Amino acid sequence: VHIVIMVFFGVSIIEAIRLFQISRGITIPLPVEIGTVLLYLTGACLSLTVVNLALSGLGAPFAIALSKRLANRWMYRWTRNPMVLCTLATLLSVGFYLQSLYFVLWVVLLVTPALIYILKAYEERELEIRFGASYLDYKTHTSFLWPRKPKD
């Protein structure tokens, strides 16, 4: 399921970028340099979430290698889904880089709700099955998406 979802999102993101490069629609009056800096920052954060998952959970994203332990350290102490949060931030940065209001709206109105639905309907259930009580405890103490100070 992860692989099918990631292929679907990957293809749609690539096509959206291609489409919005051809026809930006309503442009955002933001210098490209700001979009570039945001892309580097959010891309670095996204890379760090992958490293964090690999070191903390002994696994990889997208079901390449399912984590063997519950990832609940470092970035995963502040939010249960730092990878999704950083992915959304990176996509918004792409929209700012392209100066495309339509791309930003696509991320906010379509991609974000779709990812949240997948997290709630599929991933949380799968983690509850795999990690049981430890995940349920983690879930009660850690924010779903928006980072907040960990409850100890």
Tab-separated table of C-alpha atoms in Angstrom:
chain	number	residue	atom	x	y	z
A	1	VAL	CA	0.000	0.000	0.000
A	2	HIS	CA	2.817	2.405	0.871
A	3	ILE	CA	4.510	1.844	-2.466
A	4	VAL	CA	1.312	2.404	-4.466
A	5	ILE	CA	0.552	5.585	-2.516
A	6	MET	CA	4.094	6.917	-2.920
A	7	VAL	CA	4.121	6.177	-6.659
A	8	PHE	CA	0.770	7.966	-7.005
A	9	PHE	CA	1.971	11.000	-5.045
A	10	GLY	CA	5.367	11.003	-6.745
A	11	VAL	CA	3.875	10.993	-10.229
A	12	SER	CA	1.307	13.642	-9.325
A	13	ILE	CA	3.960	15.890	-7.773
A	14	ILE	CA	6.251	15.578	-10.806
A	15	GLU	CA	3.351	16.302	-13.170
A	16	ALA	CA	2.194	19.232	-11.032
A	17	ILE	CA	5.674	20.767	-11.062
A	18	ARG	CA	5.895	20.285	-14.836
A	19	LEU	CA	2.435	21.800	-15.352
A	20	PHE	CA	3.082	24.759	-13.081
A	21	GLN	CA	6.429	25.466	-14.762
A	22	ILE	CA	4.614	25.712	-18.089
A	23	SER	CA	1.670	27.758	-16.822
A	24	ARG	CA	2.053	29.400	-13.435
A	25	GLY	CA	-1.412	30.902	-13.342
A	26	ILE	CA	-1.572	33.587	-10.662
A	27	THR	CA	1.960	34.336	-9.544
A	28	ILE	CA	3.109	34.959	-6.000
A	29	PRO	CA	5.201	38.155	-5.843
A	30	LEU	CA	8.024	36.466	-3.953
A	31	PRO	CA	11.639	36.522	-5.118
A	32	VAL	CA	12.857	33.169	-6.478
A	33	GLU	CA	15.813	33.405	-4.082
A	34	ILE	CA	13.476	33.139	-1.088
A	35	GLY	CA	11.875	30.062	-2.628
A	36	THR	CA	15.334	28.605	-3.219
A	37	VAL	CA	16.418	29.163	0.400
A	38	LEU	CA	13.153	27.644	1.647
A	39	LEU	CA	13.675	24.638	-0.635
A	40	TYR	CA	17.156	24.031	0.778
A	41	LEU	CA	15.970	24.400	4.382
A	42	THR	CA	12.867	22.238	4.069
A	43	GLY	CA	14.723	19.689	1.939
A	44	ALA	CA	17.398	19.424	4.641
A	45	CYS	CA	14.705	18.940	7.300
A	46	LEU	CA	13.091	16.252	5.170
A	47	SER	CA	16.440	14.486	4.810
A	48	LEU	CA	16.961	14.667	8.569
A	49	THR	CA	13.609	12.953	9.188
A	50	VAL	CA	14.729	10.045	7.003
A	51	VAL	CA	18.022	9.818	8.911
A	52	ASN	CA	16.125	10.082	12.194
A	53	LEU	CA	13.807	7.223	11.196
A	54	ALA	CA	16.742	5.089	10.080
A	55	LEU	CA	18.693	5.612	13.315
A	56	SER	CA	15.811	5.617	15.770
A	57	GLY	CA	13.482	3.074	14.183
A	58	LEU	CA	16.025	0.962	12.295
A	59	GLY	CA	14.005	1.289	9.116
A	60	ALA	CA	13.385	3.375	6.026
A	61	PRO	CA	10.414	5.361	4.732
A	62	PHE	CA	7.900	4.175	2.166
A	63	ALA	CA	7.936	0.536	3.322
A	64	ILE	CA	11.352	-0.031	1.752
A	65	ALA	CA	12.328	-1.466	5.117
A	66	LEU	CA	9.694	-1.279	7.843
A	67	SER	CA	11.062	0.090	11.091
A	68	LYS	CA	11.904	-2.522	13.675
A	69	ARG	CA	11.484	-0.144	16.604
A	70	LEU	CA	9.066	2.658	17.288
A	71	ALA	CA	10.765	5.887	16.201
A	72	ASN	CA	10.090	8.220	19.097
A	73	ARG	CA	13.333	10.131	19.515
A	74	TRP	CA	14.572	13.526	18.369
A	75	MET	CA	12.165	14.882	15.697
A	76	TYR	CA	9.680	12.112	16.448
A	77	ARG	CA	9.438	13.311	20.067
A	78	TRP	CA	7.893	16.579	18.885
A	79	THR	CA	5.458	15.156	16.314
A	80	ARG	CA	4.443	11.675	15.204
A	81	ASN	CA	4.737	12.663	11.550
A	82	PRO	CA	7.754	14.916	11.014
A	83	MET	CA	8.379	13.390	7.581
A	84	VAL	CA	4.914	14.364	6.349
A	85	LEU	CA	5.230	17.820	7.901
A	86	CYS	CA	8.599	18.347	6.177
A	87	THR	CA	7.239	16.947	2.899
A	88	LEU	CA	4.366	19.424	2.974
A	89	ALA	CA	6.765	22.261	3.850
A	90	THR	CA	9.024	21.236	0.963
A	91	LEU	CA	6.092	21.154	-1.445
A	92	LEU	CA	5.025	24.610	-0.297
A	93	SER	CA	8.618	25.738	-0.883
A	94	VAL	CA	8.398	24.377	-4.435
A	95	GLY	CA	5.255	26.471	-4.926
A	96	PHE	CA	7.049	29.549	-3.609
A	97	TYR	CA	10.054	28.787	-5.833
A	98	LEU	CA	7.746	28.447	-8.856
A	99	GLN	CA	5.893	31.572	-7.645
A	100	SER	CA	2.657	29.697	-8.303
A	101	LEU	CA	-0.403	30.380	-6.202
A	102	TYR	CA	-2.148	27.421	-7.867
A	103	PHE	CA	0.639	25.056	-6.807
A	104	VAL	CA	0.462	26.322	-3.215
A	105	LEU	CA	-3.329	25.925	-3.228
A	106	TRP	CA	-2.957	22.413	-4.698
A	107	VAL	CA	-0.672	21.471	-1.793
A	108	VAL	CA	-2.914	23.044	0.853
A	109	LEU	CA	-6.316	21.970	-0.490
A	110	LEU	CA	-5.592	18.561	-2.062
A	111	VAL	CA	-2.261	17.070	-1.020
A	112	THR	CA	-2.444	17.952	2.681
A	113	PRO	CA	-5.927	16.481	3.295
A	114	ALA	CA	-5.014	13.374	1.265
A	115	LEU	CA	-1.859	12.756	3.290
A	116	ILE	CA	-3.659	13.335	6.577
A	117	TYR	CA	-6.373	10.884	5.540
A	118	ILE	CA	-3.775	8.249	4.639
A	119	LEU	CA	-1.997	8.766	7.963
A	120	LYS	CA	-5.217	8.448	9.950
A	121	ALA	CA	-6.906	5.679	7.946
A	122	TYR	CA	-3.936	3.487	7.203
A	123	GLU	CA	-0.609	4.289	8.835
A	124	GLU	CA	-1.811	4.818	12.401
A	125	ARG	CA	-3.721	1.537	12.346
A	126	GLU	CA	-0.734	-0.294	10.907
A	127	LEU	CA	1.554	1.115	13.618
A	128	GLU	CA	-0.958	0.175	16.330
A	129	ILE	CA	-0.916	-3.401	15.045
A	130	ARG	CA	2.888	-3.541	14.774
A	131	PHE	CA	3.837	-1.777	18.002
A	132	GLY	CA	0.721	-2.209	20.187
A	133	ALA	CA	0.666	-0.526	23.576
A	134	SER	CA	3.949	1.320	23.058
A	135	TYR	CA	2.516	3.103	20.004
A	136	LEU	CA	-0.748	3.895	21.789
A	137	ASP	CA	1.227	5.445	24.660
A	138	TYR	CA	3.377	7.388	22.194
A	139	LYS	CA	0.226	8.529	20.389
A	140	THR	CA	-1.294	9.961	23.580
A	141	HIS	CA	1.866	11.899	24.445
A	142	THR	CA	2.921	13.176	21.011
A	143	SER	CA	1.260	15.606	18.634
A	144	PHE	CA	-0.147	14.208	15.372
A	145	LEU	CA	1.379	16.678	12.924
A	146	TRP	CA	2.096	20.104	14.358
A	147	PRO	CA	5.191	19.978	16.628
A	148	ARG	CA	4.829	20.729	20.316
A	149	LYS	CA	6.960	20.231	23.387
A	150	PRO	CA	6.999	16.543	24.335
A	151	LYS	CA	4.952	15.434	27.344
A	152	ASP	CA	7.183	13.320	29.536
